[in-house]
Short mmCIF file of C-alpha atoms in Angstrom, two decimals:
data_model
loop_
_atom_site.label_atom_id
_atom_site.label_comp_id
_atom_site.label_asym_id
_atom_site.label_seq_id
_atom_site.Cartn_x
_atom_site.Cartn_y
_atom_site.Cartn_z
CA UNK G 1 0.00 0.00 0.00
CA UNK G 2 1.41 3.40 -0.98
CA UNK G 3 1.70 6.38 1.35
CA UNK G 4 -1.05 8.24 -0.51
CA UNK G 5 -3.46 5.36 0.08
CA UNK G 6 -2.56 5.32 3.78
CA UNK G 7 -3.27 9.06 4.08
CA UNK G 8 -6.61 8.68 2.22
CA UNK G 9 -7.70 5.84 4.49
CA UNK G 10 -6.77 7.83 7.59
CA UNK G 11 -8.74 10.79 6.27
CA UNK G 12 -11.79 8.60 5.61
CA UNK G 13 -11.63 7.18 9.12
CA UNK G 14 -11.40 10.72 10.55
CA UNK G 15 -8.02 9.95 12.10
CA UNK G 16 -5.19 12.49 12.21
CA UNK G 17 -1.86 11.75 10.48
CA UNK G 18 1.21 11.25 12.58
CA UNK G 19 3.17 14.52 12.65
CA UNK G 20 6.51 12.70 12.49
CA UNK G 21 5.65 11.08 9.13
CA UNK G 22 7.29 13.03 6.21
CA UNK G 23 5.42 14.32 3.16
CA UNK G 24 6.08 13.30 -0.45
CA UNK G 25 6.68 16.16 -2.92
CA UNK G 26 5.61 16.25 -6.53
CA UNK G 27 9.07 15.13 -7.77
CA UNK G 28 8.96 12.06 -5.50
CA UNK G 29 11.35 13.37 -2.78
CA UNK G 30 10.49 13.41 0.89
CA UNK G 31 10.06 16.81 2.47
CA UNK G 32 9.86 17.39 6.25
CA UNK G 33 7.00 19.35 7.89
CA UNK G 34 7.54 23.00 8.61
CA UNK G 35 7.07 24.27 12.12
CA UNK G 36 3.81 25.97 11.15
CA UNK G 37 2.41 22.85 9.57
CA UNK G 38 3.47 20.73 12.52
CA UNK G 39 1.67 23.02 14.98
CA UNK G 40 -1.43 23.02 12.79
CA UNK G 41 -1.44 19.22 12.59
CA UNK G 42 -1.12 18.98 16.36
CA UNK G 43 -4.13 21.26 16.90
CA UNK G 44 -6.15 19.24 14.41
CA UNK G 45 -5.23 16.01 16.15
CA UNK G 46 -6.23 17.41 19.53
CA UNK G 47 -9.56 18.70 18.21
CA UNK G 48 -10.46 15.42 16.48
CA UNK G 49 -11.53 13.13 19.40
CA UNK G 50 -12.44 9.58 18.36
CA UNK G 51 -16.20 9.12 17.89
CA UNK G 52 -16.46 5.99 19.99
CA UNK G 53 -14.73 7.67 22.92
CA UNK G 54 -17.13 10.63 22.64
CA UNK G 55 -20.19 8.36 22.66
CA UNK G 56 -18.95 6.51 25.72
CA UNK G 57 -18.46 9.75 27.63
CA UNK G 58 -21.91 11.01 26.66
CA UNK G 59 -23.57 7.80 27.78
CA UNK G 60 -21.78 7.93 31.13
CA UNK G 61 -22.70 11.61 31.54
CA UNK G 62 -26.37 11.01 30.66
CA UNK G 63 -26.57 8.09 33.10
CA UNK G 64 -25.12 10.26 35.83
CA UNK G 65 -27.58 13.06 35.06
CA UNK G 66 -30.49 10.59 35.06
CA UNK G 67 -29.43 9.32 38.47
CA UNK G 68 -29.25 12.88 39.77
CA UNK G 69 -32.70 13.66 38.34
CA UNK G 70 -34.19 10.59 40.03
CA UNK G 71 -32.64 11.59 43.33
CA UNK G 72 -33.98 15.14 43.02
CA UNK G 73 -37.43 13.83 42.14
CA UNK G 74 -37.44 11.56 45.18
CA UNK G 75 -36.41 14.48 47.35
CA UNK G 76 -39.23 16.65 45.93
CA UNK G 77 -41.78 13.88 46.39
CA UNK G 78 -40.59 13.27 49.93
CA UNK G 79 -40.84 16.97 50.72
CA UNK G 80 -44.36 17.18 49.27
CA UNK G 81 -45.42 14.07 51.14
CA UNK G 82 -43.98 15.46 54.36
CA UNK G 83 -45.83 18.74 53.84
CA UNK G 84 -49.07 16.91 53.13
CA UNK G 85 -48.62 14.70 56.19
CA UNK G 86 -47.84 17.70 58.37
CA UNK G 87 -50.91 19.52 57.07
CA UNK G 88 -53.05 16.46 57.70
CA UNK G 89 -51.81 16.07 61.28
CA UNK G 90 -52.40 19.76 61.86
CA UNK G 91 -55.94 19.38 60.50
CA UNK G 92 -56.62 16.37 62.73
CA UNK G 93 -55.29 18.21 65.76
CA UNK G 94 -57.46 21.28 65.13
CA UNK G 95 -60.55 19.16 64.46
CA UNK G 96 -59.99 17.10 67.61
CA UNK G 97 -59.51 20.21 69.71
CA UNK G 98 -62.64 21.84 68.28
CA UNK G 99 -64.59 18.61 68.76
CA UNK G 100 -63.54 18.33 72.41
CA UNK G 101 -64.52 21.93 73.07
CA UNK G 102 -67.87 21.36 71.39
CA UNK G 103 -68.53 18.19 73.39
CA UNK G 104 -67.78 20.04 76.62
CA UNK G 105 -70.28 22.76 75.73
CA UNK G 106 -72.90 20.20 74.70
CA UNK G 107 -72.64 18.17 77.91
CA UNK G 108 -74.49 20.86 79.82
CA UNK G 109 -77.14 21.27 77.12
CA UNK G 110 -77.68 17.53 76.78
CA UNK G 111 -78.64 17.06 80.42
CA UNK G 112 -82.12 18.45 79.79
CA UNK G 113 -82.43 16.94 76.30
CA UNK G 114 -85.87 15.66 75.32
CA UNK G 115 -85.39 13.24 72.45
CA UNK G 116 -87.63 11.39 70.11
CA UNK G 117 -88.74 7.90 71.02
CA UNK G 118 -88.79 5.05 68.55
CA UNK G 119 -92.14 3.75 67.43
CA UNK G 120 -92.80 0.07 67.98
CA UNK G 121 -94.87 -0.26 64.81
CA UNK G 122 -93.37 -1.29 61.49
CA UNK G 123 -94.45 1.98 59.83
CA UNK G 124 -93.33 5.42 60.90
CA UNK G 125 -95.85 8.23 60.42
CA UNK G 126 -94.34 11.65 59.66
CA UNK G 127 -96.43 14.72 60.46
CA UNK G 128 -95.76 17.90 58.55
CA UNK G 129 -96.77 20.34 61.27
CA UNK G 130 -95.48 19.00 64.55
CA UNK G 131 -93.39 20.60 67.20
CA UNK G 132 -89.68 20.24 66.51
CA UNK G 133 -87.82 18.59 69.32
CA UNK G 134 -84.78 20.72 69.89
CA UNK G 135 -81.74 19.27 71.57
CA UNK G 136 -78.57 21.14 70.76
CA UNK G 137 -80.18 23.67 68.43
CA UNK G 138 -78.71 22.13 65.29
CA UNK G 139 -81.07 22.45 62.30
CA UNK G 140 -84.08 21.87 64.58
CA UNK G 141 -83.27 18.14 64.70
CA UNK G 142 -82.52 16.18 67.82
CA UNK G 143 -78.84 15.38 67.39
CA UNK G 144 -77.97 14.02 70.83
CA UNK G 145 -79.72 11.10 72.46
CA UNK G 146 -78.82 9.17 75.60
CA UNK G 147 -80.36 5.78 76.25
CA UNK G 148 -79.75 4.19 79.65
CA UNK G 149 -80.22 0.51 80.41
CA UNK G 150 -83.24 -0.63 82.36
CA UNK G 151 -82.61 -1.27 86.05
CA UNK G 152 -84.96 -3.86 87.49
CA UNK G 153 -86.63 -3.44 90.85
CA UNK G 154 -84.43 -5.31 93.37
CA UNK G 155 -87.40 -5.88 95.72
CA UNK G 156 -89.43 -8.00 93.27
CA UNK G 157 -87.68 -11.38 93.30
CA UNK G 158 -84.15 -12.83 93.62
CA UNK G 159 -83.75 -13.07 89.85
CA UNK G 160 -84.23 -9.34 89.49
CA UNK G 161 -81.70 -8.72 92.21
CA UNK G 162 -79.09 -10.60 90.20
CA UNK G 163 -79.91 -8.57 87.10
CA UNK G 164 -79.53 -5.33 89.04
CA UNK G 165 -75.93 -6.20 89.90
CA UNK G 166 -75.00 -5.91 86.23
CA UNK G 167 -72.90 -2.83 85.52
CA UNK G 168 -75.01 0.02 84.20
CA UNK G 169 -74.06 1.84 81.04
CA UNK G 170 -75.40 4.23 78.45
CA UNK G 171 -74.95 4.89 74.76
CA UNK G 172 -74.98 8.34 73.26
CA UNK G 173 -75.12 9.70 69.76
CA UNK G 174 -74.03 13.15 68.77
CA UNK G 175 -73.46 15.02 65.54
CA UNK G 176 -69.86 15.99 64.85
CA UNK G 177 -70.56 19.68 64.73
CA UNK G 178 -72.91 21.96 62.86
CA UNK G 179 -70.96 21.68 59.64
CA UNK G 180 -70.98 17.92 59.23
CA UNK G 181 -74.70 17.32 59.53
CA UNK G 182 -74.29 13.75 60.74
CA UNK G 183 -77.29 12.50 62.68
CA UNK G 184 -78.52 9.27 64.22
CA UNK G 185 -80.64 7.03 62.00
CA UNK G 186 -80.85 3.84 64.05
CA UNK G 187 -82.40 3.25 67.46
CA UNK G 188 -80.75 0.83 69.88
CA UNK G 189 -82.89 -0.49 72.72
CA UNK G 190 -81.91 -2.11 76.02
CA UNK G 191 -83.48 -5.11 77.69
CA UNK G 192 -81.99 -5.93 81.10
CA UNK G 193 -78.66 -4.47 80.11
CA UNK G 194 -78.38 -6.24 76.74
CA UNK G 195 -77.98 -4.29 73.50
CA UNK G 196 -80.47 -5.16 70.77
CA UNK G 197 -81.27 -3.49 67.48
CA UNK G 198 -84.72 -1.93 67.43
CA UNK G 199 -86.96 -1.17 64.46
CA UNK G 200 -85.16 1.02 61.97
CA UNK G 201 -86.71 4.41 61.34
CA UNK G 202 -86.28 4.10 57.57
CA UNK G 203 -88.23 0.83 57.13
CA UNK G 204 -91.31 2.36 55.49
CA UNK G 205 -92.40 5.93 56.06
CA UNK G 206 -95.90 7.34 55.68
CA UNK G 207 -96.66 11.04 55.39
CA UNK G 208 -99.97 12.26 56.83
CA UNK G 209 -101.22 15.82 56.46
CA UNK G 210 -102.45 17.49 59.62
CA UNK G 211 -103.68 20.44 57.58
CA UNK G 212 -104.39 20.48 53.83
CA UNK G 213 -101.65 21.77 51.51
CA UNK G 214 -102.11 25.35 50.41
CA UNK G 215 -99.26 26.02 47.94
CA UNK G 216 -97.92 23.69 45.25
CA UNK G 217 -94.66 24.31 43.37
CA UNK G 218 -94.67 22.91 39.81
CA UNK G 219 -91.29 22.34 38.13
CA UNK G 220 -91.66 21.70 34.39
CA UNK G 221 -89.12 20.37 31.91
CA UNK G 222 -88.20 23.17 29.44
CA UNK G 223 -88.54 23.07 25.64
CA UNK G 224 -91.20 20.35 25.61
CA UNK G 225 -94.64 20.88 24.04
CA UNK G 226 -96.23 17.92 25.84
CA UNK G 227 -94.89 19.01 29.22
CA UNK G 228 -96.11 22.57 28.71
CA UNK G 229 -99.61 21.37 27.76
CA UNK G 230 -99.81 19.15 30.84
CA UNK G 231 -98.52 21.98 33.04
CA UNK G 232 -101.27 24.32 31.81
CA UNK G 233 -103.96 21.70 32.37
CA UNK G 234 -102.67 20.81 35.84
CA UNK G 235 -102.53 24.46 36.95
CA UNK G 236 -106.16 24.99 35.90
CA UNK G 237 -107.28 21.86 37.74
CA UNK G 238 -105.41 22.72 40.97
CA UNK G 239 -106.78 26.27 41.02
CA UNK G 240 -110.39 25.61 40.00
CA UNK G 241 -111.08 22.25 41.66
CA UNK G 242 -108.69 22.20 44.65
CA UNK G 243 -108.39 25.94 45.40
CA UNK G 244 -104.61 25.59 45.77
CA UNK G 245 -102.11 28.35 45.07
CA UNK G 246 -99.57 27.52 42.37
CA UNK G 247 -95.92 28.57 42.26
CA UNK G 248 -93.72 28.16 39.18
CA UNK G 249 -90.32 29.31 37.95
CA UNK G 250 -90.07 32.80 36.39
CA UNK G 251 -89.52 31.30 32.93
CA UNK G 252 -92.73 29.24 33.14
CA UNK G 253 -94.78 32.19 34.35
CA UNK G 254 -93.68 34.28 31.38
CA UNK G 255 -94.72 31.50 29.01
CA UNK G 256 -98.12 31.23 30.71
CA UNK G 257 -98.79 34.96 30.56
CA UNK G 258 -97.97 34.98 26.84
CA UNK G 259 -100.82 32.53 26.31
CA UNK G 260 -103.43 34.20 28.53
CA UNK G 261 -103.77 36.70 31.35
CA UNK G 262 -105.86 34.08 33.12
CA UNK G 263 -102.64 32.77 34.68
CA UNK G 264 -101.92 36.03 36.45
CA UNK G 265 -102.62 34.28 39.78
CA UNK G 266 -99.59 32.04 39.31
CA UNK G 267 -96.82 33.04 41.72
CA UNK G 268 -93.04 33.10 41.26
CA UNK G 269 -89.94 34.68 42.82
CA UNK G 270 -88.00 37.79 41.92
CA UNK G 271 -84.41 37.18 43.02
CA UNK G 272 -82.11 34.49 44.43
CA UNK G 273 -82.70 35.66 47.99
CA UNK G 274 -86.30 34.42 47.86
CA UNK G 275 -85.12 30.98 46.73
CA UNK G 276 -83.36 30.48 50.07
CA UNK G 277 -86.73 30.74 51.84
CA UNK G 278 -88.65 28.72 49.26
CA UNK G 279 -89.23 25.80 51.63
CA UNK G 280 -91.16 28.07 54.00
CA UNK G 281 -93.80 28.85 51.33
CA UNK G 282 -94.20 25.52 49.50
CA UNK G 283 -96.18 22.55 50.87
CA UNK G 284 -95.79 20.18 47.91
CA UNK G 285 -93.54 19.97 44.84
CA UNK G 286 -94.70 18.48 41.52
CA UNK G 287 -92.13 17.70 38.82
CA UNK G 288 -93.08 17.20 35.17
CA UNK G 289 -90.20 15.58 33.31
CA UNK G 290 -87.56 12.92 33.84
CA UNK G 291 -84.95 12.24 36.51
CA UNK G 292 -83.07 15.40 35.53
CA UNK G 293 -86.12 17.50 36.42
CA UNK G 294 -86.18 15.92 39.88
CA UNK G 295 -82.48 16.74 40.32
CA UNK G 296 -83.11 20.34 39.27
CA UNK G 297 -86.05 20.70 41.65
CA UNK G 298 -83.99 19.34 44.55
CA UNK G 299 -81.14 21.77 43.78
CA UNK G 300 -83.49 24.74 44.23
CA UNK G 301 -83.86 23.91 47.94
CA UNK G 302 -80.69 24.66 49.90
CA UNK G 303 -82.23 23.41 53.14
CA UNK G 304 -85.34 21.33 53.92
CA UNK G 305 -87.25 19.98 50.92
CA UNK G 306 -91.06 19.60 50.80
CA UNK G 307 -92.52 16.29 49.60
CA UNK G 308 -91.94 15.77 45.87
CA UNK G 309 -94.44 14.09 43.51
CA UNK G 310 -92.47 13.17 40.33
CA UNK G 311 -94.41 12.51 37.10
CA UNK G 312 -92.69 10.58 34.34
CA UNK G 313 -92.35 12.65 31.15
CA UNK G 314 -88.74 11.87 30.30
CA UNK G 315 -86.56 9.05 29.01
CA UNK G 316 -85.60 7.56 32.41
CA UNK G 317 -87.84 6.63 35.30
CA UNK G 318 -85.69 5.74 38.31
CA UNK G 319 -87.07 8.70 40.29
CA UNK G 320 -90.43 9.23 38.55
CA UNK G 321 -92.96 6.47 39.37
CA UNK G 322 -96.15 8.46 38.59
CA UNK G 323 -97.71 8.43 35.12
CA UNK G 324 -98.92 11.71 33.65
CA UNK G 325 -102.06 10.16 32.17
CA UNK G 326 -103.48 9.58 35.65
CA UNK G 327 -102.31 12.78 37.30
CA UNK G 328 -105.75 13.63 38.74
CA UNK G 329 -106.18 10.33 40.56
CA UNK G 330 -102.58 10.45 41.80
CA UNK G 331 -102.85 14.02 43.10
CA UNK G 332 -106.20 13.25 44.73
CA UNK G 333 -104.55 10.48 46.74
CA UNK G 334 -101.50 12.62 47.57
CA UNK G 335 -103.53 15.63 48.73
CA UNK G 336 -105.78 13.43 50.83
CA UNK G 337 -103.02 11.29 52.35
CA UNK G 338 -101.47 9.39 53.96
CA UNK G 339 -99.00 8.15 51.33
CA UNK G 340 -95.65 6.37 51.32
CA UNK G 341 -92.48 8.38 50.81
CA UNK G 342 -88.84 7.56 50.16
CA UNK G 343 -86.26 9.64 52.02
CA UNK G 344 -83.56 10.13 49.42
CA UNK G 345 -80.41 11.27 51.19
CA UNK G 346 -78.28 14.07 49.81
CA UNK G 347 -74.55 14.78 50.11
CA UNK G 348 -73.30 18.09 51.48
CA UNK G 349 -70.03 19.08 49.81
CA UNK G 350 -67.47 21.70 50.84
CA UNK G 351 -64.47 22.83 48.78
CA UNK G 352 -61.54 23.83 51.01
CA UNK G 353 -58.79 25.70 49.22
CA UNK G 354 -55.10 25.37 50.06
CA UNK G 355 -54.99 29.06 50.98
CA UNK G 356 -57.68 28.61 53.67
CA UNK G 357 -56.58 29.09 57.28
CA UNK G 358 -58.57 26.09 58.53
CA UNK G 359 -61.28 23.70 57.33
CA UNK G 360 -64.03 25.96 58.66
CA UNK G 361 -63.08 28.46 55.95
CA UNK G 362 -64.69 26.89 52.89
CA UNK G 363 -66.78 27.89 49.92
CA UNK G 364 -70.57 27.80 49.89
CA UNK G 365 -71.76 24.22 50.47
CA UNK G 366 -73.31 22.33 47.56
CA UNK G 367 -76.05 19.72 47.97
CA UNK G 368 -76.23 16.80 45.53
CA UNK G 369 -78.85 14.09 45.15
CA UNK G 370 -76.98 11.71 42.83
CA UNK G 371 -73.21 11.97 42.99
CA UNK G 372 -70.03 14.03 43.13
CA UNK G 373 -67.56 13.27 40.34
CA UNK G 374 -63.85 14.12 40.51
CA UNK G 375 -62.07 13.62 37.18
CA UNK G 376 -58.92 14.72 35.37
CA UNK G 377 -60.70 17.07 32.97
CA UNK G 378 -58.72 17.91 29.84
CA UNK G 379 -55.43 16.77 31.36
CA UNK G 380 -53.73 13.76 29.79
CA UNK G 381 -52.29 12.66 33.15
CA UNK G 382 -54.02 10.28 35.53
CA UNK G 383 -55.77 11.78 38.50
CA UNK G 384 -53.83 11.44 41.74
CA UNK G 385 -56.08 11.87 44.78
CA UNK G 386 -55.64 11.13 48.47
CA UNK G 387 -58.82 9.89 50.17
CA UNK G 388 -59.60 9.89 53.90
CA UNK G 389 -62.63 8.54 55.74
CA UNK G 390 -63.01 10.59 58.93
CA UNK G 391 -59.47 10.39 60.33
CA UNK G 392 -58.52 7.13 58.56
CA UNK G 393 -56.56 6.98 55.33
CA UNK G 394 -58.49 5.09 52.63
CA UNK G 395 -56.35 5.00 49.49
CA UNK G 396 -54.68 6.98 46.72
CA UNK G 397 -56.78 7.13 43.56
CA UNK G 398 -54.85 6.85 40.29
CA UNK G 399 -57.08 6.63 37.25
CA UNK G 400 -59.65 8.67 35.39
CA UNK G 401 -61.38 9.83 38.57
CA UNK G 402 -63.62 9.03 41.52
CA UNK G 403 -67.39 8.98 42.15
CA UNK G 404 -68.89 9.64 45.59
CA UNK G 405 -72.55 8.72 45.26
CA UNK G 406 -75.71 8.47 47.29
CA UNK G 407 -77.84 5.35 47.17
CA UNK G 408 -80.34 7.21 44.96
CA UNK G 409 -77.48 7.83 42.52
CA UNK G 410 -76.32 4.21 42.61
CA UNK G 411 -78.22 3.51 39.35
CA UNK G 412 -76.62 6.50 37.58
CA UNK G 413 -72.92 7.22 36.92
CA UNK G 414 -71.77 4.91 39.71
CA UNK G 415 -73.50 1.93 38.10
CA UNK G 416 -71.91 2.72 34.72
CA UNK G 417 -68.48 2.77 36.42
CA UNK G 418 -69.00 -0.67 37.97
CA UNK G 419 -70.69 0.21 41.26
CA UNK G 420 -73.48 -1.72 42.91
CA UNK G 421 -77.20 -0.97 42.75
CA UNK G 422 -78.38 -0.05 46.25
CA UNK G 423 -81.89 0.45 47.57
CA UNK G 424 -82.47 4.21 48.09
CA UNK G 425 -83.57 3.69 51.71
CA UNK G 426 -80.19 2.17 52.65
CA UNK G 427 -78.21 4.80 54.59
CA UNK G 428 -74.86 4.58 52.83
CA UNK G 429 -72.29 6.42 50.70
CA UNK G 430 -70.87 4.77 47.58
CA UNK G 431 -67.14 5.07 46.80
CA UNK G 432 -66.60 4.11 43.13
CA UNK G 433 -63.38 4.61 41.09
CA UNK G 434 -63.50 5.54 37.40
CA UNK G 435 -61.21 3.34 35.27
CA UNK G 436 -58.62 2.78 38.04
CA UNK G 437 -55.00 2.03 37.13
CA UNK G 438 -55.10 -0.99 39.47
CA UNK G 439 -57.43 -3.89 38.74
CA UNK G 440 -57.75 -4.64 42.46
CA UNK G 441 -59.32 -1.23 43.13
CA UNK G 442 -62.96 -2.23 43.62
CA UNK G 443 -65.92 -0.05 44.73
CA UNK G 444 -66.78 0.43 48.41
CA UNK G 445 -70.02 1.07 50.30
CA UNK G 446 -69.46 3.15 53.44
CA UNK G 447 -71.86 4.03 56.28
CA UNK G 448 -73.75 7.29 56.08
CA UNK G 449 -72.26 8.94 59.16
CA UNK G 450 -68.69 9.17 57.82
CA UNK G 451 -67.12 12.26 56.30
CA UNK G 452 -65.04 11.70 53.16
CA UNK G 453 -62.11 13.97 52.35
CA UNK G 454 -60.57 13.91 48.86
CA UNK G 455 -57.43 15.99 48.47
CA UNK G 456 -55.16 16.77 45.52
CA UNK G 457 -51.60 16.21 46.86
CA UNK G 458 -48.80 18.65 46.21
CA UNK G 459 -46.85 16.17 44.07
CA UNK G 460 -49.77 15.61 41.68
CA UNK G 461 -48.85 16.05 38.02
CA UNK G 462 -52.10 17.74 37.08
CA UNK G 463 -55.21 19.32 38.48
CA UNK G 464 -58.63 17.78 39.08
CA UNK G 465 -62.19 18.87 38.40
CA UNK G 466 -65.25 18.27 40.58
CA UNK G 467 -68.81 18.29 39.26
CA UNK G 468 -71.96 18.07 41.38
CA UNK G 469 -74.90 16.21 39.83
CA UNK G 470 -73.31 16.91 36.45
CA UNK G 471 -73.07 20.70 36.89
CA UNK G 472 -71.37 23.44 38.96
CA UNK G 473 -67.93 22.28 37.81
CA UNK G 474 -65.07 23.43 40.07
CA UNK G 475 -61.31 23.17 39.61
CA UNK G 476 -59.20 21.58 42.35
CA UNK G 477 -55.52 22.53 42.41
CA UNK G 478 -52.69 21.03 44.45
CA UNK G 479 -53.52 21.32 48.16
CA UNK G 480 -57.26 21.80 47.61
CA UNK G 481 -59.68 19.36 49.22
CA UNK G 482 -63.30 18.30 48.83
CA UNK G 483 -65.19 17.20 51.96
CA UNK G 484 -68.43 15.22 51.54
CA UNK G 485 -70.83 14.14 54.28
CA UNK G 486 -74.49 13.24 54.49
CA UNK G 487 -76.72 16.30 54.54
CA UNK G 488 -79.37 16.56 57.27
CA UNK G 489 -82.07 17.43 54.69
CA UNK G 490 -83.18 14.50 52.52
CA UNK G 491 -85.46 14.72 49.50
CA UNK G 492 -88.80 13.03 50.36
CA UNK G 493 -90.29 11.63 47.14
CA UNK G 494 -93.80 10.20 47.03
CA UNK G 495 -94.16 6.50 46.18
CA UNK G 496 -96.67 5.06 43.77
CA UNK G 497 -96.89 1.86 45.84
CA UNK G 498 -94.02 1.75 48.34
CA UNK G 499 -90.28 2.31 48.29
CA UNK G 500 -89.22 -1.26 47.51
CA UNK G 501 -91.86 -1.88 44.84
CA UNK G 502 -91.01 1.36 43.05
CA UNK G 503 -87.27 0.62 43.17
CA UNK G 504 -87.63 -2.88 41.72
CA UNK G 505 -89.99 -1.62 39.03
CA UNK G 506 -87.49 1.07 38.02
CA UNK G 507 -84.57 -1.35 37.53
CA UNK G 508 -86.77 -3.85 35.69
CA UNK G 509 -88.27 -1.30 33.30
CA UNK G 510 -85.37 1.15 33.08
CA UNK G 511 -82.44 -1.28 32.92
CA UNK G 512 -84.19 -4.51 31.83
CA UNK G 513 -82.33 -6.04 34.75
CA UNK G 514 -81.68 -9.79 34.38
CA UNK G 515 -84.01 -10.05 31.41
CA UNK G 516 -83.44 -13.23 29.40
CA UNK G 517 -85.41 -15.94 27.68
CA UNK G 518 -86.81 -18.66 29.90
CA UNK G 519 -84.90 -21.91 29.78
CA UNK G 520 -86.56 -24.61 27.69
CA UNK G 521 -88.34 -27.31 29.69
CA UNK G 522 -87.75 -30.13 27.18
CA UNK G 523 -84.03 -30.51 27.85
CA UNK G 524 -82.20 -33.12 29.93
CA UNK G 525 -83.44 -33.74 33.46
CA UNK G 526 -82.06 -35.33 36.60
#
């Protein structure tokens, strides 16, 4: 191989030529390098680092930087977790201190408490105009009850004397403050010092009028010709035949007045301030539409809700057992009474921002009849939520979101996400994940008296969004929390037959639950 070929190969391989090797002139003689050319060749050799050596150094450097990034990420996550844990312990401490102070102040008030007694019959009759038994002054509902065990007369016989030696005790129930709205829903009786479960107050409830209803609030589904025609006919019948005042929404009253000035007697409200006191003027609520109309009617009442008579004029019928074709017969029976009702519990939700000084500083509470949904919104990242039940840690939710539902909403979004169908009279809260990242993350059913806290941790990649019965969407940033507990004001809906019959009819007709062809009888037999 000639010298020229060697130089060409070295140039192709991007290798520098040895500075000590002489050059070949045009006449074939060897000529040494000049000092300038030698210095230039040295600089070129220094600047031309082998490619393989460069790649090895870059790989080592990138690995080192990746290790440093992982360490920094772990430090940031640990710091965020420590901050979240410190904030949680601070919250628990403040809540416990406030609870202890509240219990001390309630001990004096509870000494003279006159509480409701459980009825021994299987049906509980609810009167609309009875004296409210006040205990602690919370919402006009007795929220503290003390039941002591029965002490037998020791002078009757020796057997009673032995029973009297048994240690006496008492059980007490109390709401966890005015904000939580947690109340007793089960009565425990005592027989010679033994604890037994008495008749539940939510077995089957009858409503009996002590005075006839005077004002009826009609909530009509908008943009429906059939609903509007039925609303007009029902208003005429209530006014002319039953002498009952009618209240409607401002939109409906405008539509009625466009048709005829005859409907000038129909009442409505002027501003949002009157809506807060709507329950003090209305004796009965009639909804004309589907389940969405019932949800809208319930959202208008921020406190107690009058009895609701839902007529089916929509596509779903889980909450609307009454048929519009027989509205006169149905309303005759309702106005006369008594009739069965279903107490549909609602959730009371508070959004606590990270900038709040304590958990008592929250936004206006929101009441929901179906469910609260927390999802990732438009973010492409999974939701990362920390969930607590009272003071106990539940789990971290990683997935598309979380549903906190009432039993009335168990046949809605929660059922579509894999939750169970629950009878609406069951006092419970449903905890259902939406497309969880872990296959072992299954839905839960929790008791009604717990308070659920869902918080967006500081190390969450994205934000979360909360919607309440499909509306009033709110953004939850890192450090924000959503607290849900059972509201003290349920939605009493009238039953066509009774609570259980209406519920089973709704899942059979609305969902075609377990509908299949009957097995042939001419097959093999034992």
